[in-house]
Short mmCIF file of N, CA and C in Angstrom, two decimals:
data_model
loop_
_atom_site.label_atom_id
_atom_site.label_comp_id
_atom_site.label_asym_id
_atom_site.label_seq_id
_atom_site.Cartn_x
_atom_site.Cartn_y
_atom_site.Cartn_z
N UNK A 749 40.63 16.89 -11.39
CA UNK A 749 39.54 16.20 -12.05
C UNK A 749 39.23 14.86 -11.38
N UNK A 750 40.22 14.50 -11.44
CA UNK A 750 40.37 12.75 -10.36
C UNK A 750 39.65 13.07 -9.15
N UNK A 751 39.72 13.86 -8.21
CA UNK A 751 39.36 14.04 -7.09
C UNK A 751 37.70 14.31 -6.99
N UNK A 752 37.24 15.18 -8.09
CA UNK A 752 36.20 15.50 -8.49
C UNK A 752 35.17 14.48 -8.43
N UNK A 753 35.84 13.24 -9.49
CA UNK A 753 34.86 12.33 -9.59
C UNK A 753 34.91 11.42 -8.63
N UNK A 754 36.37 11.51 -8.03
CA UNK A 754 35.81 10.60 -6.42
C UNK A 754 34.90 11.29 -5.31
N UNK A 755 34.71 12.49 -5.41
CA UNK A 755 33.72 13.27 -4.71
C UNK A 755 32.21 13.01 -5.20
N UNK A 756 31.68 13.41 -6.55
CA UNK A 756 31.13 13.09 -7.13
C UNK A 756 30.48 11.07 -6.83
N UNK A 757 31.65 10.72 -6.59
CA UNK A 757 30.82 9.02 -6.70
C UNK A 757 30.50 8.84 -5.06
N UNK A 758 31.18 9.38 -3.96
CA UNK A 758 30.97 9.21 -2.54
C UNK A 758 29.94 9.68 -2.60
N UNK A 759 29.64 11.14 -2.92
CA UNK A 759 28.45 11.70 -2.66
C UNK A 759 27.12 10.70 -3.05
N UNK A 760 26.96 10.10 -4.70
CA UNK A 760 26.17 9.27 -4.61
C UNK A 760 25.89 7.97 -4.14
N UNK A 761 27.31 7.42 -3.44
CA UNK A 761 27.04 6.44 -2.65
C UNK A 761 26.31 7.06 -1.44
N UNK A 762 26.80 7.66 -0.90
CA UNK A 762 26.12 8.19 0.45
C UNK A 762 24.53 8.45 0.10
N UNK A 763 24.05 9.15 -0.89
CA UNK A 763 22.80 8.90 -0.98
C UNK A 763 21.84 7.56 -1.43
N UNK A 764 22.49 6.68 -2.35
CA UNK A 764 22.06 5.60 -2.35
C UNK A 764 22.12 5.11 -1.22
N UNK A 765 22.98 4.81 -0.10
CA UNK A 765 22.97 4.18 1.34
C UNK A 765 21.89 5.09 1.78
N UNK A 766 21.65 5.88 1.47
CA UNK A 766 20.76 6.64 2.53
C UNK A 766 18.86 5.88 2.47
N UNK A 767 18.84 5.67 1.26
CA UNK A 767 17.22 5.18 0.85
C UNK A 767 17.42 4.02 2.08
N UNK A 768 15.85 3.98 2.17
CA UNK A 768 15.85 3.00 3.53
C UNK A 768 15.02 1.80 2.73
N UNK A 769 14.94 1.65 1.44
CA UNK A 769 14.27 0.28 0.83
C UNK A 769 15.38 -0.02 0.33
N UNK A 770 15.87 -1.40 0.40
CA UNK A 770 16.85 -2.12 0.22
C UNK A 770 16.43 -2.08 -2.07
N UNK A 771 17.27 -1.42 -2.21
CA UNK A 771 17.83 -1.10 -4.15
C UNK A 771 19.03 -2.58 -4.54
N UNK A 772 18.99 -2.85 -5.24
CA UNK A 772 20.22 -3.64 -6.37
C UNK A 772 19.86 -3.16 -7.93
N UNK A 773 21.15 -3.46 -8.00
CA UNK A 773 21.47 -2.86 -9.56
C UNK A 773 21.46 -3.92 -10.09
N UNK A 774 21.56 -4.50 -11.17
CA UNK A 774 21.03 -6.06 -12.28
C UNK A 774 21.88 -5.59 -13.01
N UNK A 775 23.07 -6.72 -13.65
CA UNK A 775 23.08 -6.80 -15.38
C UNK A 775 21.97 -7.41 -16.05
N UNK A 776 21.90 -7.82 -17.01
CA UNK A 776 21.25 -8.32 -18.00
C UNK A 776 20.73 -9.48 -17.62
N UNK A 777 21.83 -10.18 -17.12
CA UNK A 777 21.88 -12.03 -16.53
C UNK A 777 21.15 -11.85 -14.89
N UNK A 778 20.51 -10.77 -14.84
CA UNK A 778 20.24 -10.70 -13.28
C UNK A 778 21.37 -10.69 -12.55
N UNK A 779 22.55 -10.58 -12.59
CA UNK A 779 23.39 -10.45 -11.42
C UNK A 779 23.63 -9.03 -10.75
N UNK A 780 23.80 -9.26 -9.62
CA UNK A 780 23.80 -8.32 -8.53
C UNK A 780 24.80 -7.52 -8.98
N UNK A 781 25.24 -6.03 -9.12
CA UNK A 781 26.30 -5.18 -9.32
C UNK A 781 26.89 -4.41 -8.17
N UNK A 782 25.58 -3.85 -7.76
CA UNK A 782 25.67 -2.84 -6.82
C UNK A 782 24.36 -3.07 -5.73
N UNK A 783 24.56 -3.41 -4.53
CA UNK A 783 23.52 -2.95 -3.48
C UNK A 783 23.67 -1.90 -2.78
N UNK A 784 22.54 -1.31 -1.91
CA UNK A 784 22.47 -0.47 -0.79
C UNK A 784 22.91 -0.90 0.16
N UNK A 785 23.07 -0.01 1.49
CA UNK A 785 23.35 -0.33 2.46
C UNK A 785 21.55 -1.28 3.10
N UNK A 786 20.56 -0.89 2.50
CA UNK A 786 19.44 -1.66 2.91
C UNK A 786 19.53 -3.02 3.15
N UNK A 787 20.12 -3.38 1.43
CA UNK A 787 19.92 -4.96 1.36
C UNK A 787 20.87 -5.44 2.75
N UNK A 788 22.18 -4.89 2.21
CA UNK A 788 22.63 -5.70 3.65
C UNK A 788 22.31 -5.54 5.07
N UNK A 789 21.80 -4.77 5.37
CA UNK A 789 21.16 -4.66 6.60
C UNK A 789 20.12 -5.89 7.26
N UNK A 790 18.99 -6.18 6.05
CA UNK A 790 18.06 -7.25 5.68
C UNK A 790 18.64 -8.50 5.65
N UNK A 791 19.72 -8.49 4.79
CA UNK A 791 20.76 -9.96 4.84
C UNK A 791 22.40 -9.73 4.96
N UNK A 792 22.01 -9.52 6.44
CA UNK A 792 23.52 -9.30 7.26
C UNK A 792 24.73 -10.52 6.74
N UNK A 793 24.22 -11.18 6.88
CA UNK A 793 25.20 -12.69 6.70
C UNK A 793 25.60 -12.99 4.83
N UNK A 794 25.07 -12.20 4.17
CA UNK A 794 25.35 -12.33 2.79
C UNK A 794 25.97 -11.65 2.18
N UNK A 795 27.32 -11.92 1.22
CA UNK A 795 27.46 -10.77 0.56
C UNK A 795 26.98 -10.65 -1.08
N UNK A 796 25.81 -10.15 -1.34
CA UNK A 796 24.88 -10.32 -2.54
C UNK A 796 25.52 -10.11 -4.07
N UNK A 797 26.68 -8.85 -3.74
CA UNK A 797 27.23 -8.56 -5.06
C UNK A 797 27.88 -9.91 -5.92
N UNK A 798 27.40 -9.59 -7.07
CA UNK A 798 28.12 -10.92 -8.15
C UNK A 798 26.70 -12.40 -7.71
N UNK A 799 26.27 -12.35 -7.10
CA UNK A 799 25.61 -13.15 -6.84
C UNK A 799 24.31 -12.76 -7.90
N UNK A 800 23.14 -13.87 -8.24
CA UNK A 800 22.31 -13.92 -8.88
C UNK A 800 20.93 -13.35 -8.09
N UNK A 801 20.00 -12.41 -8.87
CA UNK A 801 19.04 -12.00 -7.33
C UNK A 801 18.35 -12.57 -6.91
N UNK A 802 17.83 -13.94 -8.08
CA UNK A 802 16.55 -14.86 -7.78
C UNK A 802 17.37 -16.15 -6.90
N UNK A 803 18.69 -16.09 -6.97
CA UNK A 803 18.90 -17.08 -5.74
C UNK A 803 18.64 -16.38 -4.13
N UNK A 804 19.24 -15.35 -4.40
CA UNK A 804 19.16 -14.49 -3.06
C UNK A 804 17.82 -14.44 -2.37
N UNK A 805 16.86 -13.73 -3.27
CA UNK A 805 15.38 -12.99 -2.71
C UNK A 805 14.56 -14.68 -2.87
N UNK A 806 14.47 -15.33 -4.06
CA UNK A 806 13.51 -16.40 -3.94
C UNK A 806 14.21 -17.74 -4.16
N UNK A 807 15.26 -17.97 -3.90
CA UNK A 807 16.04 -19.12 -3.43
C UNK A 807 15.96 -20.38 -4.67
N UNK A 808 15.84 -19.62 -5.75
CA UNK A 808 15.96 -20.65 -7.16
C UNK A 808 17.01 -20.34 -8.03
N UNK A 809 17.09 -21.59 -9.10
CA UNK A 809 17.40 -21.49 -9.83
C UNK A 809 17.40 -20.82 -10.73
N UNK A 810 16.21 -20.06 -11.04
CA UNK A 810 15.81 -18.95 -12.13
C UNK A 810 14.85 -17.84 -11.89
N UNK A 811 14.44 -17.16 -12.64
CA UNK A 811 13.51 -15.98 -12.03
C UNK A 811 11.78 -16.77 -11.84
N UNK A 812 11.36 -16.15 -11.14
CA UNK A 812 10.20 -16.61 -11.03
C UNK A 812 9.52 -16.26 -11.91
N UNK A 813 7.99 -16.44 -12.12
CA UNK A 813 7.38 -16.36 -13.25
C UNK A 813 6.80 -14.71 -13.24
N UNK A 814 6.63 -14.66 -12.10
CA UNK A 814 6.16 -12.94 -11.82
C UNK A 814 7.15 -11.95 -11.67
N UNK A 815 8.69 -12.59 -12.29
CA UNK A 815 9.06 -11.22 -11.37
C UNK A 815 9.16 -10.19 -13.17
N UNK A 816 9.16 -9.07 -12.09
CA UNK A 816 8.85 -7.63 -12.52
C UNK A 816 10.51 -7.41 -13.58
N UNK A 817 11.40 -7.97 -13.21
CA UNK A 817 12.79 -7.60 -13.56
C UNK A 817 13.00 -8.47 -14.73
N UNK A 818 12.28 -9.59 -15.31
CA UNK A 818 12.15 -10.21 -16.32
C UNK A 818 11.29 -9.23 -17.59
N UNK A 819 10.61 -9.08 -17.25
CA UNK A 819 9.68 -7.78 -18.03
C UNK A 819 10.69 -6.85 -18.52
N UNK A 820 10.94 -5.96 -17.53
CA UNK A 820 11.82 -4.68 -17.56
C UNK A 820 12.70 -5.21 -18.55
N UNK A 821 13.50 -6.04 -18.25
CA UNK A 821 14.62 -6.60 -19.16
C UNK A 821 14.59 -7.02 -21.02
N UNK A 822 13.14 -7.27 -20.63
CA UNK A 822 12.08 -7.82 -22.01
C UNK A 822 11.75 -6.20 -22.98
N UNK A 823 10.83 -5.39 -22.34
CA UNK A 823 10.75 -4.62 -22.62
C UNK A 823 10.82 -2.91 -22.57
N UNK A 824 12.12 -3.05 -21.95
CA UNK A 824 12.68 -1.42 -21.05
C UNK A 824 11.60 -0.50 -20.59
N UNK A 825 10.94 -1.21 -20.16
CA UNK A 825 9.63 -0.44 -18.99
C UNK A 825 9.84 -1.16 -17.27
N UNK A 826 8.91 0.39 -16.72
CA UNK A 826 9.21 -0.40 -15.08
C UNK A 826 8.21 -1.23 -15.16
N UNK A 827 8.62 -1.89 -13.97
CA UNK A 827 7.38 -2.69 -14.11
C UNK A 827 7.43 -3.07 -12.38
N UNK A 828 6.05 -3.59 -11.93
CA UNK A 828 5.97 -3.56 -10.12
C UNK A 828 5.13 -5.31 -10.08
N UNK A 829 5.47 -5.25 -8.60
CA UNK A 829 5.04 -6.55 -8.26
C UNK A 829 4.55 -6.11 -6.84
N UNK A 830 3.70 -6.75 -6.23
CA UNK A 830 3.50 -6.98 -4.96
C UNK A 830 3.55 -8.76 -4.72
N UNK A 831 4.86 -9.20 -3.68
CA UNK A 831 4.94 -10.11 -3.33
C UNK A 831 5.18 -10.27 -1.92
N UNK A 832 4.98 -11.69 -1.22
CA UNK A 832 5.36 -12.10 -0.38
C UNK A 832 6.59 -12.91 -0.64
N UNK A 833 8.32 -12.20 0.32
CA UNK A 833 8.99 -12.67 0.52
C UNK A 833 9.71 -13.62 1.39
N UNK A 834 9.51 -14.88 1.29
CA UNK A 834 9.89 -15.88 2.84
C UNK A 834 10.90 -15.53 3.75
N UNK A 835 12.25 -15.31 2.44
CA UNK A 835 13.52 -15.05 3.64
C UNK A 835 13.62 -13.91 3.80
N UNK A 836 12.75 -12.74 3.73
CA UNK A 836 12.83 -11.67 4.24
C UNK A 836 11.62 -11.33 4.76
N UNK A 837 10.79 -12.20 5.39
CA UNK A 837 9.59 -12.45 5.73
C UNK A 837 8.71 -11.14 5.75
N UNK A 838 8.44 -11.00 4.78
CA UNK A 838 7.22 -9.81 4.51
C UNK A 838 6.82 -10.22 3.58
N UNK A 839 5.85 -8.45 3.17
CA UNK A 839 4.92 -8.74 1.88
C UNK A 839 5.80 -7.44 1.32
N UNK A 840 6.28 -7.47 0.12
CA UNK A 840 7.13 -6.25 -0.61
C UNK A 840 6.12 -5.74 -1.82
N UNK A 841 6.88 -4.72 -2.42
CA UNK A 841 6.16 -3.79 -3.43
C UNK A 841 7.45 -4.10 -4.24
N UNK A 842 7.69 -5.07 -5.22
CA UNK A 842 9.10 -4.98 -5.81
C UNK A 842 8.79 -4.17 -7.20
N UNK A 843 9.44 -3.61 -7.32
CA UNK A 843 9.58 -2.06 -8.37
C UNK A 843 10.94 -2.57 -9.38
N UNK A 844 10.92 -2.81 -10.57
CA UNK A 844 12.19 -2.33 -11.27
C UNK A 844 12.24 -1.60 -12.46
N UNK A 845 13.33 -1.02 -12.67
CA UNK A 845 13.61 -0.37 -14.29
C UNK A 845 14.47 -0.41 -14.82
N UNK A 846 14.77 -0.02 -15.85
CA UNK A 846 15.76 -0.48 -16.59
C UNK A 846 16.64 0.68 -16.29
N UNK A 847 17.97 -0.38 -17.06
CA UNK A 847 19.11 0.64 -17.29
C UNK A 847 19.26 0.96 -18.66
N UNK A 848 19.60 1.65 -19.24
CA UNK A 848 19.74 2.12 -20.57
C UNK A 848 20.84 3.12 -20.90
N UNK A 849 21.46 2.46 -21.72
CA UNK A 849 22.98 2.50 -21.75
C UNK A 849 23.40 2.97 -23.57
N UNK A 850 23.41 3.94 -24.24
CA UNK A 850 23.17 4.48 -25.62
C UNK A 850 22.68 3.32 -26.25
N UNK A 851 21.01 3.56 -25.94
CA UNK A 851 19.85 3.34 -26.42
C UNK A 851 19.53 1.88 -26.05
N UNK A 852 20.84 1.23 -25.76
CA UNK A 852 19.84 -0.60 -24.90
C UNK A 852 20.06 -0.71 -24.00
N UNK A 853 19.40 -1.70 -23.29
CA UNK A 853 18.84 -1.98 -21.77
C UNK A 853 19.92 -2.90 -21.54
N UNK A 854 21.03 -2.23 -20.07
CA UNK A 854 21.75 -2.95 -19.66
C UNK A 854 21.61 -3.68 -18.71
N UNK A 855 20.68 -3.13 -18.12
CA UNK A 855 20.57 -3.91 -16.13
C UNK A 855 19.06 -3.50 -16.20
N UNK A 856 19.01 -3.57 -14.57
CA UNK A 856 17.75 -2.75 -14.10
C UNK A 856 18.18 -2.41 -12.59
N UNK A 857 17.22 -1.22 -12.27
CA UNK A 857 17.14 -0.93 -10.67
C UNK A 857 16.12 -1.82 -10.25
N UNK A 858 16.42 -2.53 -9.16
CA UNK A 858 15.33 -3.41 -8.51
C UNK A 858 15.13 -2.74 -6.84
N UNK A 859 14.00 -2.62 -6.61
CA UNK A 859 13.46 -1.64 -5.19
C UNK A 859 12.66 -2.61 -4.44
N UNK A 860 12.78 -2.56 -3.51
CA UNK A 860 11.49 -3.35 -2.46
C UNK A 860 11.75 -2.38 -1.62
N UNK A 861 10.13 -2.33 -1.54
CA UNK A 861 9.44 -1.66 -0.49
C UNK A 861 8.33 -2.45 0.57
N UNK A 862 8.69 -2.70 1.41
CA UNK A 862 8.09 -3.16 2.79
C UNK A 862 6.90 -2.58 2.95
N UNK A 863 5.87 -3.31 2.60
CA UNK A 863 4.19 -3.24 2.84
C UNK A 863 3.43 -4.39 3.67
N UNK A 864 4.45 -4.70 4.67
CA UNK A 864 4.14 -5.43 5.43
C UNK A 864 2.80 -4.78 6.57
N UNK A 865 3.71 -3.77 7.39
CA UNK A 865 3.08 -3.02 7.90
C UNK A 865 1.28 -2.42 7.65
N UNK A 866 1.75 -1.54 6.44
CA UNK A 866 0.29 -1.20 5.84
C UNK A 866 -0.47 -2.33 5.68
N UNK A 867 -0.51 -3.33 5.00
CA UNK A 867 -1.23 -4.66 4.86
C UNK A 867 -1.63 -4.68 6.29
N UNK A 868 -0.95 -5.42 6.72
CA UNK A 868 -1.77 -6.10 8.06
C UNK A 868 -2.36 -4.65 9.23
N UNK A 869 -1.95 -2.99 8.69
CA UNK A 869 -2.83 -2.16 9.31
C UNK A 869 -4.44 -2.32 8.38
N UNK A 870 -4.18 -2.20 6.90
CA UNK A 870 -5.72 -2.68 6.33
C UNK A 870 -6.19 -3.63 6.47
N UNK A 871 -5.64 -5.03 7.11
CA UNK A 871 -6.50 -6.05 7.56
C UNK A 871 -7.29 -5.58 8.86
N UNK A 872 -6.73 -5.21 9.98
CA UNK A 872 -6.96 -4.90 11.23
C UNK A 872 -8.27 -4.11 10.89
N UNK A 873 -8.02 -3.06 10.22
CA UNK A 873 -9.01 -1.97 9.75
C UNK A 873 -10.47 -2.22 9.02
N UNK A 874 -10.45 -3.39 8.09
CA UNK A 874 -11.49 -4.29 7.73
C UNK A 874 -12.04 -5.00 8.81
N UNK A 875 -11.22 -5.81 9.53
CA UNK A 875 -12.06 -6.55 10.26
C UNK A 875 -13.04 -5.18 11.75
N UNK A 876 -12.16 -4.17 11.65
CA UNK A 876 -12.85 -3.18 13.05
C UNK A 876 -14.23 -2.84 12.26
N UNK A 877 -14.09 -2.98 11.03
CA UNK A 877 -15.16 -2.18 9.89
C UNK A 877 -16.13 -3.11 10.14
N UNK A 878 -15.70 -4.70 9.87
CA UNK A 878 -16.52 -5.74 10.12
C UNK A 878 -17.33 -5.71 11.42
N UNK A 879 -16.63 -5.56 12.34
CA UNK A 879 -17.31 -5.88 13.88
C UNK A 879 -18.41 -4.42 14.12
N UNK A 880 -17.88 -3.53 13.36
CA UNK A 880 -18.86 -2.41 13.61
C UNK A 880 -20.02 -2.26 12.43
N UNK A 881 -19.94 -3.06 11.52
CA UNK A 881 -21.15 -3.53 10.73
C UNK A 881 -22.20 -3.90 11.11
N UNK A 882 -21.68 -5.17 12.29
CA UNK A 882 -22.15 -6.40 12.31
C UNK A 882 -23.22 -5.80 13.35
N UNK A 883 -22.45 -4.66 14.42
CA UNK A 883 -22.91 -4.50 15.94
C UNK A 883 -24.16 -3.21 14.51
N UNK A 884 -23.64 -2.70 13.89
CA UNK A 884 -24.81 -1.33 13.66
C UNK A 884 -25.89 -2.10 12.94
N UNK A 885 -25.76 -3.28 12.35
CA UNK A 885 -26.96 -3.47 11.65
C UNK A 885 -27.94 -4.88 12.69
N UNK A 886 -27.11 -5.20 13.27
CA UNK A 886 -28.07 -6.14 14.49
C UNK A 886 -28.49 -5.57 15.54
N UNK A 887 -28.15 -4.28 15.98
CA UNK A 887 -28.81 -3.86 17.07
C UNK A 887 -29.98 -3.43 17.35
N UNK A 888 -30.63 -3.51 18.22
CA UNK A 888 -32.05 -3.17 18.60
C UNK A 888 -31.94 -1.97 19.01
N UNK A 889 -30.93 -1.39 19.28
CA UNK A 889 -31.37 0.30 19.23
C UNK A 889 -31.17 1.02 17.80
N UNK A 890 -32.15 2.15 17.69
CA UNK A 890 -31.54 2.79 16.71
C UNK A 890 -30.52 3.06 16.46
N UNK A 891 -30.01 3.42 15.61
CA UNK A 891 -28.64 3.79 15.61
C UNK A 891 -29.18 4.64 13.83
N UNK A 892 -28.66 5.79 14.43
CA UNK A 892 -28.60 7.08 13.43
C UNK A 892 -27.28 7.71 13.11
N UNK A 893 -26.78 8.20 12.21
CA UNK A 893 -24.85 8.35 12.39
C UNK A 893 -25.25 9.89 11.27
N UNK A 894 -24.77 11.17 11.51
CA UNK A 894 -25.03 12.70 10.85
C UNK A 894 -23.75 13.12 10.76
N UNK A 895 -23.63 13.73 9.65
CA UNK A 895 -22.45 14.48 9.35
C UNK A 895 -22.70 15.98 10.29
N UNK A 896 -21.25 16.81 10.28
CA UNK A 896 -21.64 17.93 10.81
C UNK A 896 -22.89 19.06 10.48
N UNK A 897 -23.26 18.74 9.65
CA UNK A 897 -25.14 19.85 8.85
C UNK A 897 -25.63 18.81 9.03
N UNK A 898 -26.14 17.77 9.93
CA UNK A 898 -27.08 17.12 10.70
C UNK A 898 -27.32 16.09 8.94
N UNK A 899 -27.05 16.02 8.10
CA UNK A 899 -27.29 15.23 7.15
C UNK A 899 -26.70 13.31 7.67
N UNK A 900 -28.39 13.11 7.29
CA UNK A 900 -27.93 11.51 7.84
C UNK A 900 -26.70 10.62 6.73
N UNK A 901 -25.73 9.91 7.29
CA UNK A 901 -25.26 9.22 6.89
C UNK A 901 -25.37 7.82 6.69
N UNK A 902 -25.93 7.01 8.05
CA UNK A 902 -26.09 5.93 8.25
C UNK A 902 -27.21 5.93 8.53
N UNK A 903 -27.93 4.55 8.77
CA UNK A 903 -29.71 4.60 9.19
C UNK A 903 -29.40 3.06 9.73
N UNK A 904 -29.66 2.20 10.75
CA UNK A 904 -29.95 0.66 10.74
C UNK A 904 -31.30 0.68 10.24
N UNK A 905 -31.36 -0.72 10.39
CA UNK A 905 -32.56 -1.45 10.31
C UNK A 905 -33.62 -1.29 11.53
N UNK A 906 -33.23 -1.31 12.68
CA UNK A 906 -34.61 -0.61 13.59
C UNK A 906 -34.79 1.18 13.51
N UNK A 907 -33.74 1.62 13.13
CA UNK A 907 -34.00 3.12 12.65
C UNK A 907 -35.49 2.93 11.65
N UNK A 908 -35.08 2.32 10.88
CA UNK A 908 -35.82 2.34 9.74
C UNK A 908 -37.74 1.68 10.25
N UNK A 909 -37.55 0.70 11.25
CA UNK A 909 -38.62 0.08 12.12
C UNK A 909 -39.26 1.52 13.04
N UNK A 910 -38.44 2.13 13.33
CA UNK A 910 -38.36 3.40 14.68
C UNK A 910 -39.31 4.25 14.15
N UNK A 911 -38.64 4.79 13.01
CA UNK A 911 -39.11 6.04 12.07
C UNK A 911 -40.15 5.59 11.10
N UNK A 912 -39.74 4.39 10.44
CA UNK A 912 -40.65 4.62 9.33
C UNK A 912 -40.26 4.64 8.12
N UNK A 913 -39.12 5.09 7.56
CA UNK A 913 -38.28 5.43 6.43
C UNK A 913 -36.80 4.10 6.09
N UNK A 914 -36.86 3.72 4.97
CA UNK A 914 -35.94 2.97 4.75
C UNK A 914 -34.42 3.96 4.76
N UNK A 915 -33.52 3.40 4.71
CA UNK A 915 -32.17 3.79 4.57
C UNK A 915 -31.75 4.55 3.36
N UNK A 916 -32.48 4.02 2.79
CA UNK A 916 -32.47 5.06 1.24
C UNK A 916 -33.49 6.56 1.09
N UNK A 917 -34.16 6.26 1.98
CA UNK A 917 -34.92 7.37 2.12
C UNK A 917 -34.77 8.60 2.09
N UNK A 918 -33.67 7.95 3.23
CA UNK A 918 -33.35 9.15 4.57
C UNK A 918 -31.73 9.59 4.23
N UNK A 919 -31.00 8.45 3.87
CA UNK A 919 -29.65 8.69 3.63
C UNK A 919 -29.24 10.60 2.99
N UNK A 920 -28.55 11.61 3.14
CA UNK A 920 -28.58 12.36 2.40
C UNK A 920 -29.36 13.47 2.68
N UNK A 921 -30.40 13.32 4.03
CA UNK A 921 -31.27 14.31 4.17
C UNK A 921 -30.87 14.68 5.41
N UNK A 922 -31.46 15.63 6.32
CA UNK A 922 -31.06 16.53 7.38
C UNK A 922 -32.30 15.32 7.80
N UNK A 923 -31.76 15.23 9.33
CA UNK A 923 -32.07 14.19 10.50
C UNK A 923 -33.36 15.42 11.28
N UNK A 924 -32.91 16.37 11.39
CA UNK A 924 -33.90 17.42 12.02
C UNK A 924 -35.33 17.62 10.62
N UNK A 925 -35.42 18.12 9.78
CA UNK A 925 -36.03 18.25 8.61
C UNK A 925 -37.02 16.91 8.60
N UNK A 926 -36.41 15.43 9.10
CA UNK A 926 -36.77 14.38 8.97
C UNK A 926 -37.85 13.99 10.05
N UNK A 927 -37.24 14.45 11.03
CA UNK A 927 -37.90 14.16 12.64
C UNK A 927 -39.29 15.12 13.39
N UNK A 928 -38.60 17.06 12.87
CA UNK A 928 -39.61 18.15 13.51
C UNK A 928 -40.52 18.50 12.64
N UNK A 929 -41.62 18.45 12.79
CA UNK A 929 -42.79 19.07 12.11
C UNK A 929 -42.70 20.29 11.90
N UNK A 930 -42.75 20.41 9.76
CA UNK A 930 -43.21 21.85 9.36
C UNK A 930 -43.52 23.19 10.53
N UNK A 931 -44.62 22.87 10.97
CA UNK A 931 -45.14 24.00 11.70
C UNK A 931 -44.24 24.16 13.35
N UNK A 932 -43.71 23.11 13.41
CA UNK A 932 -42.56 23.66 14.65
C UNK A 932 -41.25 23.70 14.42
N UNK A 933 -40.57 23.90 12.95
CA UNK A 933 -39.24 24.01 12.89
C UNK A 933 -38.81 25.55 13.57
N UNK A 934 -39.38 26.25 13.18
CA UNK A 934 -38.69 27.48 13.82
C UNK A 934 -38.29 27.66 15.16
N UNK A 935 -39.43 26.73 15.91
CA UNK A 935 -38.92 26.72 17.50
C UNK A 935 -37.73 25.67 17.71
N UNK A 936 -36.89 25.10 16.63
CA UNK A 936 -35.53 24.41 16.79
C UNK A 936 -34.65 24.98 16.53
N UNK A 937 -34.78 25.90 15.34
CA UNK A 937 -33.60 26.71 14.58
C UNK A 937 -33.33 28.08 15.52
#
């Protein structure tokens, strides 16, 4: 039986080490119980257990006013944050929930997830959106943009000078239908 449950607890250490977002476990008082192999990876030089988490992650005296693990604790729901962390210099998704222990809330799971990455790929991605705004609606050439069934998507502003038809016009309609005359569509199709 002994052996069992030391099998049993390796096994779930090994999968908790395995998650690649740095997890801690909370008592009540916020103190650290249990980390992943994440956290320490993130803060090599620390050893977090027994330690408090809001000294660790935001370097105070007490919890901050947003965090998510004050809630949880308040009212045994998860609850999420998106923050920027200094000493772990990103932007995180901090996630926690409670523990519940015959019927009250003992701790919580606390998760960060690294949305560093994605962020600054949706900044990059806005501003390419921006520069290709800027170039489709100032240009002096037409510029016409069709889905695969020739249905217009886009129209500029000299489109609209070109043709004749505002952007609303045309948006939604077949670009051919728009352009060939009734009596010569058949010689296109």
């Amino acid at each position: 039986m002994e052996k069992e449950i030391i099998e049993k607890y390796e096994a779930w250490e090994i999968a908790f080490d395995s998650v690649p977002d740095p997890i801690t476990i909370h008592d009540k008082n916020f103190t650290i119980l249990q980390a992943n192999k994440s956290v320490f990876d993130i803060l090599p030089d620390v050893n977090v257990v027994g330690m408090k988490c809001y000294e660790i992650f935001h370097n105070a005296d007490s919890p901050p006013d947003f965090c998510p693990c004050v809630r949880t604790l308040e009212d045994g729901q998860t609850h999420s944050v998106e923050m920027y962390e200094e000493r772990l210099g990103g932007i995180f998704n901090v996630t926690t929930s409670p523990i519940i222990k015959e019927g009250k809330i003992v701790g919580a799971v606390h998760i960060l997830h690294n949305v560093s990455e994605q962020k600054e790929m949706t900044r990059k991605l806005r501003e390419s959106e921006a520069r290709y705004r800027y170039v489709f609606e100032r240009s002096p050439l037409a510029f016409v943009v069709w889905d695969t069934d020739t249905k217009v998507i886009e129209w500029n502003k000299t489109a609209e000078k070109l043709f004749g038809w505002k952007r609303d016009e045309v948006v939604g309609k077949s670009f051919f239908d728009l352009i060939i005359p009734e009596d010569e569509e058949e010689l296109v199709r």
